[in-house]
Amino acid sequence: MILVVLFANSEGNIRIEKMPSYSQPLTPHREAWSISSCKPRNGVASLRDDSLDTYWQSDGAQPHLVNIQFQKKVQLQLVVLYVDFKLDESYTPSKISIRAGDGFHNLKEIKTVDLLKPVGWVHISLSGTDPRETFIHTFMLQIAVLANHLNVNSVWPRP
């Protein structure tokens, strides 16, 4: 799984985090990434390295978590994941929850997405049902892998 988060600053500039086909982000990194568990050499760095040949591999019970904490409140619009069932088979996520909040203490679920043998980029809009709600405003974003195909406990999200 490759993870992309689209940010918008107060001037409306969009910064893309983690999508190989795009160039330099428009603003500097101001976030801390953490994960719930990982196998050796398959941690956060593998999740963020822009290579489809590397991946984050969890090493614990579900849910598997990716946490992104920001220094200040940010506007988020979209999460994009690269997943490949043909390559990763049962390790591919089948159910994902997107959560946001001020910190771990008050995360609220924004979206739950079911993935059926996905191959390629999956775009998850964070906006609400109101078309005027194009962004969420948050200090923290959490991507939770709730289930994998064939109920396997590990996950191999590609960077």
Tab-separated table of C-alpha atoms in Angstrom:
chain	number	residue	atom	x	y	z
A	1	MET	CA	0.000	0.000	0.000
A	2	ILE	CA	1.295	3.431	-0.892
A	3	LEU	CA	-0.171	6.231	1.145
A	4	VAL	CA	-0.889	9.693	-0.202
A	5	VAL	CA	-2.427	12.530	1.766
A	6	LEU	CA	-3.514	15.754	0.060
A	7	PHE	CA	-3.121	18.880	2.178
A	8	ALA	CA	-4.348	22.415	1.579
A	9	ASN	CA	-2.843	25.403	3.375
A	10	SER	CA	-4.645	28.660	4.137
A	11	GLU	CA	-3.665	30.023	0.713
A	12	GLY	CA	-5.296	27.026	-0.971
A	13	ASN	CA	-1.992	25.477	-2.106
A	14	ILE	CA	-2.115	21.712	-2.347
A	15	ARG	CA	0.763	19.560	-1.133
A	16	ILE	CA	0.931	15.950	-2.130
A	17	GLU	CA	2.592	13.522	0.246
A	18	LYS	CA	3.701	10.171	-1.124
A	19	MET	CA	2.740	9.883	-4.760
A	20	PRO	CA	5.646	8.932	-7.028
A	21	SER	CA	4.293	10.615	-10.154
A	22	TYR	CA	4.348	14.054	-8.505
A	23	SER	CA	7.372	16.222	-7.791
A	24	GLN	CA	8.369	18.217	-4.693
A	25	PRO	CA	5.712	18.951	-2.070
A	26	LEU	CA	4.622	22.595	-1.996
A	27	THR	CA	5.182	22.975	1.762
A	28	PRO	CA	7.745	21.468	4.151
A	29	HIS	CA	7.013	18.330	6.175
A	30	ARG	CA	5.358	19.186	9.474
A	31	GLU	CA	4.076	15.847	10.592
A	32	ALA	CA	5.158	12.824	12.620
A	33	TRP	CA	4.361	9.361	11.264
A	34	SER	CA	4.016	6.233	13.403
A	35	ILE	CA	2.703	2.711	12.908
A	36	SER	CA	1.241	0.126	15.267
A	37	SER	CA	3.854	-2.549	14.482
A	38	CYS	CA	6.264	-3.690	11.791
A	39	LYS	CA	8.627	-6.450	10.777
A	40	PRO	CA	12.333	-5.538	10.622
A	41	ARG	CA	13.189	-3.319	7.621
A	42	ASN	CA	9.482	-2.867	6.771
A	43	GLY	CA	8.521	0.147	8.883
A	44	VAL	CA	7.523	3.770	8.320
A	45	ALA	CA	10.476	4.435	6.011
A	46	SER	CA	9.257	1.697	3.661
A	47	LEU	CA	5.751	3.147	3.739
A	48	ARG	CA	7.026	6.589	2.700
A	49	ASP	CA	9.900	5.873	0.291
A	50	ASP	CA	8.016	6.283	-3.024
A	51	SER	CA	8.956	2.794	-4.224
A	52	LEU	CA	6.420	0.186	-5.269
A	53	ASP	CA	9.044	-2.466	-4.524
A	54	THR	CA	9.045	-1.838	-0.764
A	55	TYR	CA	6.179	-1.984	1.705
A	56	TRP	CA	5.169	-1.627	5.325
A	57	GLN	CA	4.637	-5.070	6.842
A	58	SER	CA	2.811	-5.124	10.149
A	59	ASP	CA	3.692	-7.601	12.865
A	60	GLY	CA	0.830	-7.629	15.319
A	61	ALA	CA	-2.871	-8.039	15.867
A	62	GLN	CA	-5.405	-6.027	13.904
A	63	PRO	CA	-6.230	-3.265	13.548
A	64	HIS	CA	-2.967	-2.206	11.904
A	65	LEU	CA	-2.533	1.546	12.303
A	66	VAL	CA	-0.789	4.352	10.463
A	67	ASN	CA	-0.827	7.565	12.515
A	68	ILE	CA	0.030	11.003	11.162
A	69	GLN	CA	0.245	13.822	13.723
A	70	PHE	CA	0.566	17.450	12.632
A	71	GLN	CA	2.194	20.369	14.461
A	72	LYS	CA	-0.784	22.577	13.678
A	73	LYS	CA	-4.311	21.988	12.470
A	74	VAL	CA	-4.328	21.122	8.764
A	75	GLN	CA	-6.959	20.845	6.072
A	76	LEU	CA	-7.098	17.385	4.493
A	77	GLN	CA	-9.085	16.463	1.437
A	78	LEU	CA	-8.079	13.044	0.193
A	79	VAL	CA	-6.208	9.894	1.156
A	80	VAL	CA	-4.878	7.805	-1.709
A	81	LEU	CA	-3.605	4.262	-1.228
A	82	TYR	CA	-1.797	2.030	-3.678
A	83	VAL	CA	-2.781	-1.589	-3.136
A	84	ASP	CA	-2.187	-4.622	-5.318
A	85	PHE	CA	-4.161	-7.778	-4.612
A	86	LYS	CA	-2.484	-9.590	-7.527
A	87	LEU	CA	0.922	-9.042	-5.934
A	88	ASP	CA	0.113	-9.207	-2.208
A	89	GLU	CA	-2.930	-11.515	-2.221
A	90	SER	CA	-4.245	-12.239	1.272
A	91	TYR	CA	-2.068	-9.506	2.836
A	92	THR	CA	-3.989	-6.836	0.920
A	93	PRO	CA	-6.293	-4.699	3.102
A	94	SER	CA	-10.000	-5.391	2.581
A	95	LYS	CA	-11.488	-2.918	5.089
A	96	ILE	CA	-9.984	0.447	6.057
A	97	SER	CA	-11.148	3.065	8.540
A	98	ILE	CA	-10.039	6.702	8.273
A	99	ARG	CA	-10.115	8.575	11.590
A	100	ALA	CA	-9.324	12.166	12.542
A	101	GLY	CA	-9.087	14.220	15.720
A	102	ASP	CA	-6.924	16.378	17.962
A	103	GLY	CA	-4.949	13.322	19.130
A	104	PHE	CA	-5.309	9.675	20.097
A	105	HIS	CA	-7.806	10.580	22.845
A	106	ASN	CA	-10.584	11.821	20.555
A	107	LEU	CA	-10.227	10.219	17.125
A	108	LYS	CA	-13.524	9.945	15.256
A	109	GLU	CA	-14.205	7.760	12.262
A	110	ILE	CA	-14.546	9.812	9.068
A	111	LYS	CA	-14.898	6.995	6.536
A	112	THR	CA	-14.908	3.224	6.338
A	113	VAL	CA	-13.984	1.723	2.987
A	114	ASP	CA	-14.355	-1.871	1.793
A	115	LEU	CA	-11.815	-2.965	-0.822
A	116	LEU	CA	-12.555	-5.994	-3.005
A	117	LYS	CA	-9.312	-7.339	-4.491
A	118	PRO	CA	-8.043	-3.852	-5.361
A	119	VAL	CA	-5.235	-3.251	-7.849
A	120	GLY	CA	-3.907	0.292	-8.214
A	121	TRP	CA	-4.646	3.654	-6.651
A	122	VAL	CA	-7.659	3.865	-4.322
A	123	HIS	CA	-8.895	7.440	-3.705
A	124	ILE	CA	-10.709	8.077	-0.421
A	125	SER	CA	-12.397	11.465	-0.154
A	126	LEU	CA	-12.472	12.880	3.363
A	127	SER	CA	-15.250	15.361	2.660
A	128	GLY	CA	-18.647	14.925	4.210
A	129	THR	CA	-22.009	14.569	2.538
A	130	ASP	CA	-22.345	18.346	2.217
A	131	PRO	CA	-20.605	19.420	-1.041
A	132	ARG	CA	-19.349	22.572	0.747
A	133	GLU	CA	-17.311	20.350	3.094
A	134	THR	CA	-14.312	19.786	0.855
A	135	PHE	CA	-11.799	19.445	3.685
A	136	ILE	CA	-11.555	18.115	7.197
A	137	HIS	CA	-9.618	20.193	9.731
A	138	THR	CA	-7.509	18.078	12.073
A	139	PHE	CA	-4.318	17.662	14.099
A	140	MET	CA	-4.191	13.901	13.542
A	141	LEU	CA	-5.121	11.379	10.881
A	142	GLN	CA	-5.231	7.636	11.475
A	143	ILE	CA	-5.578	4.979	8.795
A	144	ALA	CA	-6.685	1.689	10.359
A	145	VAL	CA	-6.546	-1.599	8.459
A	146	LEU	CA	-9.472	-3.440	10.024
A	147	ALA	CA	-9.337	-6.580	7.862
A	148	ASN	CA	-7.265	-8.212	5.155
A	149	HIS	CA	-8.366	-10.516	2.375
A	150	LEU	CA	-8.731	-14.112	3.599
A	151	ASN	CA	-8.542	-12.839	7.218
A	152	VAL	CA	-4.718	-12.811	7.355
A	153	ASN	CA	-3.322	-10.934	10.393
A	154	SER	CA	-0.337	-9.229	8.720
A	155	VAL	CA	-0.611	-6.477	6.157
A	156	TRP	CA	1.744	-5.497	3.333
A	157	PRO	CA	0.717	-1.975	2.378
A	158	ARG	CA	3.009	-0.686	-0.338
A	159	PRO	CA	4.755	2.675	0.106
